[in-house]
Every structure is written in structure tokens, then in C-alpha cells.
């Protein structure tokens, strides 16, 4: 029987894969598209790590992450992330990843929310593609078994232990793959929304499978919306990175007014959620789909942002002369399968890492670029824990207090099969964007909940999107406050009543698990 079965081939899955093979564990990767297909490959920005001790420190990175997370990060998990991050980055370089350099040193840049320049990048704005290339090549060089175009459909849980998965193989035939340990690294769920930066593979499959199997899932109401995705009919939408505003681009409304000056002292460089809300509000007020990004003042756009430049040119726009139409897009899911500090879920034998997991490092709002690092750090920790003989979760990280928690009894989350309707995904995406997007309230969320309840999915992935969408809406309804990326127009303030995680175990009713006393924050 295989020692380690890895689901997904992005940064998180392949990091776990390579560590497992290097530890001498038999390892198989199942991935539903090609080995190099993932959200990872889309990430332009970079990886933050406190590599230069004279200007930066893990403590500073920790403080920035906790601030972004709006008092919902797990501090121990963040400490693991920031202290082990630098070694994982050095290891990635040893696997062949080539990062941009200034002379002999790694070039670093600063992104929103980081107090120093600590984000390393590759190919200017092609960091994720370089990481994906290096990890995929290492996987192939190590001769690890990769089964491409295998769609995992369900987790196998027997006598309370995960023992592998059900999947459709490359020919579409149903199969079972059994393993001692199963690692969920299936990425995020941006495809729940009509407007998203996430690629087609980001359908929340691992999270939906976990929900169906009764594995604890939390924080799914915290979908981060990137404020400036290019408003074009393409899906995924092209992300115009924050760095473009960092270089001087300005958001304007249809009258040409630079409206962010009225919204926040940092104007266009305000935190992501502030910018996303401001654009959405203005779009609603004016009955428009987008605002405008004026990057005409950036002289060396093509050199500084070669990938964005090529993509924008491909749709006929020239940033030197044209304002770029932009709108907020679903970008990053902070929640997922709950794990302890080693990536263990509450079901023995089942582990999770990367965007599919909720390790507590992102809280209510991910600090820019912490996600690639998250995959590197926790993908490796899972395997180190397995190699050290760990078999059951412990009460660490977000699992404090819930390891033996079974959740309320209730109906299982079934995949609804049967009646086929065309374009169910489009319908679901529109409902989610309209009613569970950047600005939420009871009325909109209830409307979303009712609409989702009546939907009949017509594929495995659509069923997964529906399952994750229903959980997201239920959590967003239950969280009667605004915090991080979750904005309730009817509850605009943060409330101490919600200093905790909304956890799903069985059914669509989340339970609020308060933060342990020692972690309960003072409200600022
Ligand atoms: C446009 C864009 C820009 C971004 N920019 C940055 C950035 O600059 N810095 C940063 O840190 N983060 C960034 N992010 C976020 C970051 O890229 C992701 O959070 C991260 O790459 C997720 O890695 P992962 O390994 O968890 O998942 P992914 O990279 O999404 O990989 C998931 C894998 O699982 C496979 N899979 C999914 N479902 C199944 C199934 N049912 N069966 C089998 N296989 C399955 C997929 O095919 C894929 O191979 C960005 C994301 C996007 C979309």
C-alpha cells in the first residue's frame, strides 16, 4: 500500500511529494489536469521570507501577518510559518528555482501590509510559474508516480480513519486508491464566483470532499477579493497586481476622479479589502461593472510588469495610453480543512496543506503572498510528522479544543445527483458574486442561500462548488460582524462575540468555536 497519497500538484502538494520521496516513503500524486496546472503557476507576486537578519526578522513578519489577519490568526501557526519560511525558500532554490537577484543577493520587494521589503520574486512577475516549474521538474527527476487527469471525487474513511480516495481515472473510469496517509492539497475555490482570478481547477474539491466526509472545516466565509482584476469576459480574470499601484497607477471613476483619495489616508495603496469595498460601492452607485486603473504615468510598464503587459496587450489595451477597466475578483480562500501545526486534520490519516487547508496562518485576511510560503512550510511539515511516526492530530494550532469535537449531529452533505440543468455553474457563480461577494448583508445572503438550496449540479466539480458555496454562505450569514475580508453592511463593526472560528463538521450549520482564552484578543 502507498505510504503517502498526495491530491493536487501545486506548491503545497508537490512540496509534500518531494519531501515524502526524499524520506524514502512510497508516494503517488493524483492531479486532475496536467502536472503543471495549478493556481500556483498564476501567482505573479512572490514569496515573503525574513532572509536578511539585519533589516528583517521572523518577529516582524509575524507581527505583519497577525495585523492583516484581523485577530483571527493562530499565533503559533504563524510563528511556524515565519520561522521555517526562510529555510523552505533556501530549499526551493536548491531544487532549482531561480529567483531574481541584485548582484549576488536575492532581490526583494515590498507588498501591501509588509513593513519591510521581504518578498522575493522570479522573472519579474512570474514567481509562481517558476516555483511550479522547479517543483514539477524535481518530482519528475525523482521518478515519483504522477497520475495526471485523475479527478479525485471522495475521501475514503473507514472506522474513523482516512484510507485513500475514490477517483475517476484519465479514461473516466471509477477507481479506488488506498494509502496509509492522504494529503489534501487541492487548492482554493475561487470558481464559486463569476468574477475570479482563480484558474478552472480551483473548484474547492478537497474542501467539499472534507465537508461530505464530516472532516472539520472552518473560516470559509473569508474569501479575499483582489480589488483590481481586469474586467474582460475571460475567466480567470487577469490580475493587475498591487505593485502596479505601488509604481504610481491610480484608480479613477467614470468621471476620471481619483476616488481613493476620499476613502483612505493611503489612497490607492490602502489595504486590499478597503480598495475592493470602495470599488464595489462606487460600481453599485453608478450602475457600472468596473472602475478604471490609470497606469499611463508608469514609463517602463513593459519592463517592470512583462507578463501583465503582454496579457493586457493581448486584449487590445495599451497601458501607456488606455485606462484599464478593473473590478474586484474572488482571489484567495483563507479557510478550509482545519489542521494542527503539522497539517493533521481531525480524521487520522488525513492531512491538508496549502489553500485547501485552514492552519490558522491567514485568519480573516491573508497577508499578501503568504500563501505560496504556506504551501512550502506546511507541505513539508506534514511529511516530517509522518516520517516521525505521527498518526493522530494533536491539540495545537486551530485544532486546540476541537480534536475530539464531533460537531452537532446533522444531515451529511451529500452530492446531489440527478436532474441535469445547463450552465448551473454560471448560475451559481452569478448568485455568489451578486449576493455573497465583497459587500454582504442578511437579505442578500438569505437570497443566495435559497437560490443555492434549489440547485442541481451536473458534474462532480459543480457539486463541489455548490457544497463549498453553501458552506461559505452559511458561515457568512452566521458571522454577524465585519472582519478582514468579510464585510456585512448590516453589521459594519468587528464584534468580540465572533472572536472564534465557524466550524463545520456535519451539515450546513457552522458552530462558533471561541478562541482559547489565552488567544482571545483585545479589540483595538
Ligand atoms: C492570479 C493569482 C495570483 C496570485 N498571486 C500570489 C502571489 O503573488 N503570492 C502568493 O503567495 N500567492 C498568490 N496567489 C495565491 C496562490 O497562488 C495560491 O494560494 C497557491 O498557489 C495555492 O497552492 P496550492 O498548492 O494549495 O493549490 P494549487 O496551486 O491551486 O494546486 C491545486 C492542485 O490540485 C489539483 N486538484 C484540484 N482538485 C482536484 C481533484 N479533485 N482531484 C485531483 N486533483 C485536484 C489541481 O489540478 C492543482 O494541481 C495567487 C493566486 C492567483 C490565482
Coordinates of C-alpha atoms and ligand atoms in Angstrom, one line a residue:
X1 CA 0.0 0.0 0.0
X2 CA 1.2 3.5 -0.8
X3 CA 2.6 5.4 2.2
X4 CA 1.6 8.9 1.0
X5 CA -1.1 9.8 -1.5
X6 CA -1.0 13.4 -2.5
X7 CA -4.0 15.1 -4.0
X8 CA -3.0 18.0 -6.2
X9 CA 0.2 19.2 -7.8
X10 CA 0.5 22.9 -6.9
X11 CA 3.1 24.3 -4.5
X12 CA 1.7 22.6 -1.4
X13 CA 1.2 19.1 -3.0
X14 CA 4.5 19.0 -4.8
X15 CA 6.4 20.2 -1.7
X16 CA 4.8 17.3 0.3
X17 CA 5.5 14.9 -2.6
X18 CA 9.2 15.8 -2.9
X19 CA 9.7 15.6 0.9
X20 CA 8.0 12.2 1.1
X21 CA 10.1 10.8 -1.7
X22 CA 13.3 12.2 -0.1
X23 CA 12.2 10.5 3.1
X24 CA 12.0 7.1 1.3
X25 CA 8.2 6.9 1.6
X26 CA 6.3 5.5 -1.4
X27 CA 4.4 8.4 -2.9
X28 CA 1.7 8.8 -5.5
X29 CA 0.3 12.1 -6.8
X30 CA -3.2 12.3 -8.3
X31 CA -3.9 15.6 -10.1
X32 CA -7.0 16.3 -12.1
X33 CA -5.3 18.2 -15.0
X34 CA -1.6 18.2 -16.0
X35 CA 1.2 18.1 -13.5
X36 CA 2.0 21.8 -14.0
X37 CA -1.7 23.0 -13.9
X38 CA -2.5 24.9 -10.7
X39 CA -3.2 28.3 -9.2
X40 CA 0.4 28.3 -8.1
X41 CA 1.5 28.8 -11.7
X42 CA -0.6 32.0 -11.9
X43 CA 1.0 33.8 -8.9
X44 CA 3.0 36.8 -10.1
X45 CA 4.0 38.4 -6.9
X46 CA 6.4 36.3 -4.8
X47 CA 7.3 34.7 -1.6
X48 CA 7.9 36.6 1.6
X49 CA 10.7 35.4 3.9
X50 CA 12.8 37.2 6.5
X51 CA 16.1 36.2 4.9
X52 CA 18.2 39.3 5.8
X53 CA 18.6 39.4 9.5
X54 CA 19.9 43.0 9.5
X55 CA 16.7 44.5 8.1
X56 CA 14.1 41.9 8.9
X57 CA 13.2 39.2 11.4
X58 CA 10.6 36.4 11.7
X59 CA 9.1 38.5 14.6
X60 CA 8.4 41.4 12.2
X61 CA 6.9 39.1 9.6
X62 CA 4.8 37.6 12.4
X63 CA 3.5 41.0 13.5
X64 CA 2.6 42.0 9.9
X65 CA 0.7 38.7 9.4
X66 CA -1.2 39.0 12.7
X67 CA -2.2 42.5 11.9
X68 CA -3.6 41.5 8.4
X69 CA -5.4 38.5 9.9
X70 CA -7.8 40.8 12.0
X71 CA -7.3 38.9 15.3
X72 CA -8.2 35.5 13.9
X73 CA -4.8 34.1 13.0
X74 CA -3.4 31.3 15.2
X75 CA -0.2 32.9 16.5
X76 CA 1.6 29.5 16.9
X77 CA 0.8 28.6 13.3
X78 CA 2.0 32.0 12.1
X79 CA 5.2 31.5 14.1
X80 CA 5.8 28.2 12.4
X81 CA 5.3 29.9 9.0
X82 CA 7.7 32.8 9.6
X83 CA 10.4 30.9 11.3
X84 CA 10.5 27.9 8.9
X85 CA 9.9 30.0 5.8
X86 CA 13.5 31.1 5.2
X87 CA 14.7 27.5 5.2
X88 CA 12.0 26.4 2.8
X89 CA 12.9 29.2 0.4
X90 CA 16.6 28.1 0.5
X91 CA 15.5 24.6 -0.1
X92 CA 13.4 25.7 -3.1
X93 CA 16.5 27.3 -4.5
X94 CA 18.3 24.0 -4.0
X95 CA 15.5 22.4 -6.1
X96 CA 16.5 24.7 -8.9
X97 CA 14.0 27.6 -8.6
X98 CA 15.7 30.7 -10.0
X99 CA 14.7 33.9 -8.2
X100 CA 15.6 37.5 -9.4
X101 CA 18.8 38.8 -8.0
X102 CA 20.5 42.1 -7.5
X103 CA 24.2 41.1 -7.9
X104 CA 24.7 38.1 -5.7
X105 CA 21.8 38.9 -3.4
X106 CA 18.1 37.9 -3.8
X107 CA 16.1 40.9 -5.0
X108 CA 13.3 41.7 -2.6
X109 CA 10.2 43.9 -3.0
X110 CA 7.6 45.2 -0.6
X111 CA 3.9 44.3 -0.9
X112 CA 0.8 45.7 0.9
X113 CA 0.9 45.0 4.6
X114 CA 4.6 44.1 4.8
X115 CA 6.6 46.6 6.9
X116 CA 9.9 45.8 5.0
X117 CA 10.9 44.6 1.5
X118 CA 10.9 40.8 2.1
X119 CA 9.1 39.4 -1.0
X120 CA 11.4 37.5 -3.4
X121 CA 10.2 37.1 -7.0
X122 CA 11.1 35.4 -10.2
X123 CA 11.0 36.5 -13.8
X124 CA 9.8 39.9 -12.7
X125 CA 6.2 38.9 -12.2
X126 CA 6.3 35.2 -12.9
X127 CA 7.2 33.8 -9.5
X128 CA 4.5 31.1 -9.2
X129 CA 5.3 29.7 -12.7
X130 CA 9.0 29.4 -11.8
X131 CA 8.1 27.6 -8.5
X132 CA 5.8 25.3 -10.3
X133 CA 8.4 24.5 -13.0
X134 CA 11.1 23.8 -10.4
X135 CA 8.9 21.6 -8.2
X136 CA 7.4 19.7 -11.2
X137 CA 10.9 19.1 -12.6
X138 CA 12.2 17.8 -9.3
X139 CA 9.2 15.5 -9.0
X140 CA 9.9 14.1 -12.4
X141 CA 13.7 13.8 -11.7
X142 CA 12.9 11.8 -8.6
X143 CA 10.8 9.4 -10.6
X144 CA 7.7 9.9 -8.4
X145 CA 4.5 8.3 -9.8
X146 CA 2.2 11.1 -11.0
X147 CA -1.2 10.3 -12.4
X148 CA -2.4 13.2 -14.5
X149 CA -6.1 13.8 -15.3
X150 CA -7.2 11.7 -12.3
X151 CA -10.2 13.5 -10.7
X152 CA -10.5 12.7 -7.0
X153 CA -14.2 12.6 -6.1
X154 CA -14.3 11.4 -2.5
X155 CA -12.3 10.6 0.6
X156 CA -12.4 7.0 1.8
X157 CA -12.9 7.0 5.6
X158 CA -13.2 3.6 7.3
X159 CA -13.6 3.1 11.1
X160 CA -12.8 6.8 11.6
X161 CA -9.6 6.7 9.6
X162 CA -8.8 8.0 6.1
X163 CA -7.6 5.2 3.9
X164 CA -7.4 6.8 0.5
X165 CA -9.8 8.1 -2.1
X166 CA -12.3 7.4 -4.9
X167 CA -11.4 8.9 -8.2
X168 CA -12.2 8.9 -11.9
X169 CA -9.0 7.9 -13.8
X170 CA -7.8 9.5 -17.0
X171 CA -10.4 7.5 -19.0
X172 CA -13.2 8.5 -16.7
X173 CA -13.4 5.0 -15.0
X174 CA -14.2 4.9 -11.3
X175 CA -11.2 3.7 -9.2
X176 CA -10.1 3.5 -5.6
X177 CA -6.6 4.3 -4.4
X178 CA -5.7 3.3 -0.9
X179 CA -2.9 4.8 1.2
X180 CA -1.7 5.0 4.8
X181 CA -1.7 8.8 4.6
X182 CA -3.7 11.1 2.3
X183 CA -2.7 14.7 1.8
X184 CA -5.4 17.1 0.6
X185 CA -3.6 19.8 -1.5
X186 CA -6.3 20.6 -4.0
X187 CA -6.2 24.4 -3.7
X188 CA -8.9 27.1 -3.4
X189 CA -12.5 27.7 -4.6
X190 CA -12.5 30.9 -6.5
X191 CA -14.5 29.3 -9.2
X192 CA -17.5 29.6 -6.9
X193 CA -17.7 33.2 -8.1
X194 CA -18.4 34.7 -11.6
X195 CA -15.5 37.1 -11.3
X196 CA -12.3 35.3 -10.1
X197 CA -8.6 35.3 -10.7
X198 CA -8.5 31.6 -10.0
X199 CA -8.0 29.1 -12.8
X200 CA -10.6 26.5 -13.8
X201 CA -9.1 23.8 -11.5
X202 CA -9.9 25.9 -8.3
X203 CA -13.3 24.3 -7.6
X204 CA -12.9 23.7 -3.9
X205 CA -12.9 19.9 -4.4
X206 CA -10.8 19.0 -1.4
X207 CA -12.9 21.2 0.9
X208 CA -16.1 19.8 -0.5
X209 CA -14.9 16.2 0.0
X210 CA -13.9 17.0 3.6
X211 CA -17.4 18.6 4.2
X212 CA -19.0 15.4 2.8
X213 CA -16.8 13.2 4.9
X214 CA -17.5 15.1 8.2
X215 CA -13.9 16.4 8.4
X216 CA -13.8 19.7 10.3
X217 CA -13.7 22.8 8.0
X218 CA -13.5 26.4 9.1
X219 CA -13.1 30.1 8.1
X220 CA -14.7 29.6 4.6
X221 CA -16.5 32.9 4.9
X222 CA -13.2 34.6 4.5
X223 CA -12.8 34.8 0.7
X224 CA -10.3 37.5 -0.2
X225 CA -11.3 39.7 -3.1
X226 CA -8.5 41.2 -5.2
X227 CA -9.5 44.7 -6.0
X228 CA -8.0 45.1 -9.4
X229 CA -8.7 42.3 -11.9
X230 CA -9.0 43.3 -15.5
X231 CA -12.7 43.4 -16.4
X232 CA -12.8 41.3 -19.5
X233 CA -15.0 38.4 -20.5
X234 CA -12.1 35.9 -19.8
X235 CA -12.1 33.5 -16.9
X236 CA -10.0 33.6 -15.0
X237 CA -9.6 37.3 -14.9
X238 CA -6.2 38.8 -15.3
X239 CA -4.9 40.2 -12.0
X240 CA -3.4 43.7 -12.2
X241 CA -1.1 43.3 -9.2
X242 CA -0.9 45.8 -6.3
X243 CA 2.6 46.6 -7.4
X244 CA 1.2 48.5 -10.4
X245 CA -0.5 50.9 -7.9
X246 CA 2.8 50.8 -5.9
X247 CA 4.5 52.1 -9.1
X248 CA 2.0 55.0 -9.3
X249 CA -1.1 53.8 -11.0
X250 CA -4.3 55.5 -9.8
X251 CA -7.9 54.2 -9.6
X252 CA -10.4 56.6 -11.3
X253 CA -14.2 56.6 -11.7
X254 CA -16.1 57.2 -14.9
X255 CA -15.7 61.0 -14.4
X256 CA -11.9 60.5 -14.2
X257 CA -12.0 61.3 -10.4
X258 CA -9.2 59.6 -8.3
X259 CA -11.8 58.4 -5.7
X260 CA -9.4 56.5 -3.4
X261 CA -8.2 59.9 -2.1
X262 CA -11.6 60.2 -0.4
X263 CA -11.6 56.7 1.0
X264 CA -8.4 56.2 3.0
X265 CA -5.2 58.1 4.0
X266 CA -3.2 55.7 1.9
X267 CA -5.4 56.3 -1.1
X268 CA -4.7 53.8 -3.8
X269 CA -2.3 51.9 -1.5
X270 CA -4.9 51.3 1.1
X271 CA -5.4 47.6 2.3
X272 CA -6.9 45.3 -0.3
X273 CA -10.2 44.9 1.4
X274 CA -10.7 48.7 1.7
X275 CA -9.9 49.2 -2.0
X276 CA -12.2 46.3 -3.0
X277 CA -15.1 47.7 -1.0
X278 CA -14.6 51.2 -2.4
X279 CA -14.6 50.0 -6.0
X280 CA -17.7 47.8 -5.4
X281 CA -19.6 50.6 -3.7
X282 CA -18.8 53.0 -6.5
X283 CA -19.8 50.5 -9.2
X284 CA -23.1 49.9 -7.4
X285 CA -23.8 53.6 -7.0
X286 CA -23.1 54.3 -10.7
X287 CA -24.6 51.1 -12.1
X288 CA -21.3 50.0 -13.7
X289 CA -19.3 46.8 -13.8
X290 CA -15.9 48.3 -13.3
X291 CA -13.8 51.3 -12.4
X292 CA -10.6 52.4 -14.2
X293 CA -7.0 52.0 -13.4
X294 CA -4.8 54.8 -14.8
X295 CA -1.3 53.4 -15.3
X296 CA -0.4 55.8 -18.1
X297 CA 2.2 57.5 -15.8
X298 CA 4.3 54.3 -15.5
X299 CA 7.0 54.8 -18.1
X300 CA 8.7 51.4 -18.0
X301 CA 5.5 49.3 -17.7
X302 CA 6.6 46.6 -20.2
X303 CA 9.9 46.0 -18.4
X304 CA 8.6 46.2 -14.9
X305 CA 5.5 44.1 -15.5
X306 CA 6.2 42.0 -18.6
X307 CA 3.5 39.3 -18.0
X308 CA 0.8 41.8 -17.3
X309 CA 1.8 44.0 -20.2
X310 CA 1.7 41.0 -22.6
X311 CA -1.7 39.9 -21.3
X312 CA -3.2 43.4 -21.5
X313 CA -1.9 44.0 -25.0
X314 CA -3.4 40.6 -26.0
X315 CA -6.9 42.1 -25.3
X316 CA -6.1 45.2 -27.3
X317 CA -5.3 47.6 -24.4
X318 CA -2.1 49.7 -24.1
X319 CA -1.3 50.7 -20.5
X320 CA 0.7 53.7 -21.8
X321 CA -2.4 55.2 -23.4
X322 CA -5.5 53.4 -22.2
X323 CA -7.1 53.3 -18.7
X324 CA -7.6 49.7 -17.7
X325 CA -11.1 48.5 -16.7
X326 CA -10.9 46.8 -13.3
X327 CA -13.2 45.2 -10.8
X328 CA -12.8 43.1 -7.6
X329 CA -12.4 39.3 -8.2
X330 CA -12.6 36.3 -5.8
X331 CA -8.9 35.6 -5.2
X332 CA -8.0 33.6 -2.1
X333 CA -9.9 31.4 0.4
X334 CA -8.4 31.7 3.9
X335 CA -10.4 28.8 5.2
X336 CA -10.5 25.1 4.5
X337 CA -9.8 21.8 6.2
X338 CA -8.8 22.5 9.8
X339 CA -5.3 21.3 10.7
X340 CA -3.0 21.2 13.7
X341 CA 0.5 22.6 13.4
X342 CA 1.7 19.6 11.4
X343 CA -1.1 19.7 8.9
X344 CA -3.1 16.8 10.5
X345 CA -6.9 17.1 10.2
X346 CA -9.3 15.7 12.9
X347 CA -9.5 12.4 11.0
X348 CA -6.4 10.2 11.5
X349 CA -4.5 9.6 8.3
X350 CA -5.9 12.7 6.6
X351 CA -3.7 15.8 6.2
X352 CA -4.2 19.1 4.4
X353 CA -1.9 21.9 3.2
X354 CA -2.0 25.0 1.0
X355 CA -5.1 26.9 0.1
X356 CA -7.3 23.8 0.8
X357 CA -6.3 24.0 4.5
X358 CA -7.1 26.1 7.4
X359 CA -4.0 26.1 9.5
X360 CA -4.8 29.5 11.1
X361 CA -1.9 31.4 9.4
X362 CA -4.2 33.7 7.4
X363 CA -7.0 34.4 10.0
X364 CA -9.7 36.7 8.5
X365 CA -7.4 38.2 5.8
X366 CA -4.3 36.7 4.2
X367 CA -1.2 38.9 4.2
X368 CA -0.1 39.4 0.6
X369 CA 2.0 36.5 -0.7
X370 CA 1.9 34.4 2.5
X371 CA 0.1 31.7 0.6
X372 CA 3.0 30.3 -1.5
X373 CA 5.0 30.2 1.7
X374 CA 2.2 28.5 3.5
X375 CA 2.3 25.6 0.9
X376 CA 6.0 25.3 1.2
X377 CA 6.1 25.2 5.0
X378 CA 3.1 23.0 5.8
X379 CA 3.6 20.7 2.8
X380 CA 7.0 19.9 4.3
X381 CA 5.8 19.7 7.9
X382 CA 3.2 17.1 7.1
X383 CA 5.8 14.7 5.7
X384 CA 8.3 15.3 8.6
X385 CA 5.4 14.5 11.0
X386 CA 4.5 11.3 9.1
X387 CA 8.2 10.3 8.9
X388 CA 8.4 10.8 12.7
X389 CA 5.5 8.4 13.2
X390 CA 2.8 10.9 13.9
X391 CA -0.6 9.3 13.2
X392 CA -3.3 11.3 15.0
X393 CA -3.9 15.1 15.3
X394 CA -3.0 16.9 18.4
X395 CA -4.4 20.0 20.1
X396 CA -2.2 22.6 18.5
X397 CA -2.9 25.5 16.2
X398 CA -6.5 25.9 15.2
X399 CA -7.2 22.3 16.4
X400 CA -6.9 23.4 20.0
X401 CA -10.1 22.5 21.7
X402 CA -11.7 20.6 18.7
X403 CA -9.6 17.5 18.2
X404 CA -12.2 15.3 19.9
X405 CA -15.0 17.7 18.9
X406 CA -17.6 15.9 16.8
X407 CA -19.8 18.9 15.9
X408 CA -23.5 18.9 16.1
X409 CA -25.3 15.9 14.7
X410 CA -27.0 16.5 11.4
X411 CA -27.5 15.6 7.9
X412 CA -24.4 14.7 5.8
X413 CA -23.5 17.0 3.0
X414 CA -24.5 14.8 0.0
X415 CA -23.5 15.3 -3.5
X416 CA -26.9 15.9 -5.1
X417 CA -27.2 13.8 -8.2
X418 CA -30.0 13.6 -10.7
X419 CA -31.7 16.3 -12.8
X420 CA -29.3 17.9 -15.2
X421 CA -29.5 21.6 -15.9
X422 CA -27.3 23.5 -18.4
X423 CA -25.0 26.3 -17.1
X424 CA -25.6 25.5 -13.5
X425 CA -22.0 26.7 -12.7
X426 CA -22.7 30.1 -14.4
X427 CA -25.9 30.5 -12.4
X428 CA -24.1 29.6 -9.1
X429 CA -21.2 31.9 -9.9
X430 CA -23.6 34.8 -10.6
X431 CA -25.5 34.2 -7.4
X432 CA -22.3 34.1 -5.3
X433 CA -20.8 37.2 -6.9
X434 CA -24.1 39.2 -6.5
X435 CA -25.1 38.1 -3.1
X436 CA -22.1 36.7 -1.2
X437 CA -19.3 38.9 -2.7
X438 CA -17.5 41.9 -1.4
X439 CA -20.5 43.5 0.3
X440 CA -22.8 41.2 2.1
X441 CA -25.9 41.6 4.3
X442 CA -28.7 39.3 5.7
X443 CA -31.0 39.9 2.8
X444 CA -28.5 39.2 0.1
X445 CA -27.1 36.1 1.9
X446 CA -30.5 34.7 2.5
X447 CA -31.3 35.1 -1.1
X448 CA -28.1 33.3 -2.0
X449 CA -28.8 30.5 0.5
X450 CA -32.3 30.0 -1.0
X451 CA -31.0 30.0 -4.6
X452 CA -28.2 27.5 -3.8
X453 CA -30.6 25.2 -2.0
X454 CA -32.6 24.8 -5.2
X455 CA -29.7 24.0 -7.5
X456 CA -29.0 20.6 -9.0
X457 CA -25.3 20.2 -10.1
X458 CA -24.5 18.4 -13.2
X459 CA -20.8 17.4 -12.6
X460 CA -18.5 16.4 -9.8
X461 CA -16.8 19.8 -9.8
X462 CA -20.1 21.7 -9.9
X463 CA -21.4 19.7 -6.9
X464 CA -18.2 20.6 -5.1
X465 CA -18.6 24.3 -5.9
X466 CA -22.2 24.1 -4.6
X467 CA -21.1 22.4 -1.4
X468 CA -18.4 25.0 -0.7
X469 CA -20.7 27.8 -1.8
X470 CA -23.4 26.7 0.6
X471 CA -20.9 26.4 3.5
X472 CA -19.5 29.9 2.6
X473 CA -22.9 31.5 2.6
X474 CA -24.0 29.7 5.9
X475 CA -20.8 31.0 7.6
X476 CA -21.2 34.5 6.2
X477 CA -24.8 34.6 7.4
X478 CA -23.8 33.4 10.9
X479 CA -20.9 35.8 11.2
X480 CA -22.8 38.9 12.1
X481 CA -19.9 41.3 12.1
X482 CA -17.4 42.7 9.7
X483 CA -13.8 41.4 10.0
X484 CA -11.0 41.1 7.5
X485 CA -12.3 40.2 4.1
X486 CA -15.8 39.5 5.4
X487 CA -18.0 42.7 5.1
X488 CA -21.5 42.8 6.5
X489 CA -23.3 46.1 5.6
X490 CA -25.8 45.3 8.4
X491 CA -23.0 44.7 10.9
X492 CA -20.3 47.1 10.0
X493 CA -18.1 46.7 13.1
X494 CA -16.0 43.9 14.4
X495 CA -17.6 42.2 17.4
X496 CA -16.0 40.3 20.3
X497 CA -18.9 37.9 20.1
X498 CA -17.2 36.4 17.0
X499 CA -13.7 36.0 18.3
X500 CA -13.6 32.5 17.1
X501 CA -13.9 30.1 14.2
X502 CA -17.1 29.0 12.5
X503 CA -16.5 25.2 12.2
X504 CA -18.4 22.7 10.0
X505 CA -18.4 19.1 10.8
X506 CA -21.7 17.5 9.8
X507 CA -24.3 19.6 8.0
X508 CA -24.5 23.2 6.9
X509 CA -24.8 24.8 10.3
X510 CA -21.5 26.0 11.5
X511 CA -20.7 26.1 15.2
X512 CA -18.7 29.0 16.7
X513 CA -15.7 27.6 18.4
X514 CA -14.3 30.5 20.5
X515 CA -10.6 31.3 20.5
X516 CA -8.8 29.7 23.5
X517 CA -8.8 32.2 26.5
X518 CA -5.1 32.8 26.1
X519 CA -5.6 33.9 22.5
X520 CA -8.7 36.0 22.8
X521 CA -7.6 39.4 21.6
X522 CA -8.3 42.8 23.0
X523 CA -10.4 44.6 20.5
X524 CA -8.5 47.6 19.1
Ligands
LIG1 C1 -3.8 35.1 -10.2 C2 -3.3 34.7 -8.9 C3 -2.2 35.4 -8.3 C4 -1.7 35.0 -7.1 N1 -0.6 35.7 -6.6 C5 0.0 35.2 -5.5 C6 1.3 35.8 -5.1 O1 1.8 36.6 -5.7 N2 1.8 35.3 -3.9 C7 1.2 34.3 -3.2 O2 1.8 33.8 -2.2 N3 0.1 33.7 -3.6 C8 -0.5 34.2 -4.7 N4 -1.7 33.6 -5.1 C9 -2.3 32.5 -4.3 C10 -1.5 31.3 -4.5 O3 -1.1 31.1 -5.9 C11 -2.3 30.0 -4.1 O4 -2.9 30.2 -2.9 C12 -1.4 28.8 -4.0 O5 -0.6 28.7 -5.2 C13 -2.2 27.6 -3.7 O6 -1.3 26.5 -3.8 P1 -1.9 25.0 -3.6 O7 -0.8 24.1 -3.9 O8 -2.6 25.0 -2.3 O9 -3.1 24.9 -4.7 P2 -3.0 25.0 -6.3 O10 -1.7 25.6 -6.8 O11 -4.3 25.5 -6.8 O12 -2.9 23.4 -6.7 C14 -4.1 22.6 -6.5 C15 -3.8 21.3 -7.3 O13 -4.9 20.4 -7.0 C16 -5.4 19.8 -8.2 N5 -6.7 19.4 -7.9 C17 -7.8 20.2 -7.5 N6 -8.9 19.4 -7.3 C18 -8.5 18.1 -7.6 C19 -9.2 16.9 -7.6 N7 -10.5 16.8 -7.3 N8 -8.5 15.8 -8.0 C20 -7.2 15.8 -8.3 N9 -6.5 17.0 -8.3 C21 -7.2 18.1 -8.0 C22 -5.3 21.0 -9.2 O14 -5.3 20.5 -10.5 C23 -3.9 21.5 -8.8 O15 -2.9 20.8 -9.4 C24 -2.3 34.0 -6.4 C25 -3.3 33.2 -6.9 C26 -3.9 33.6 -8.2 C27 -5.0 32.8 -8.7

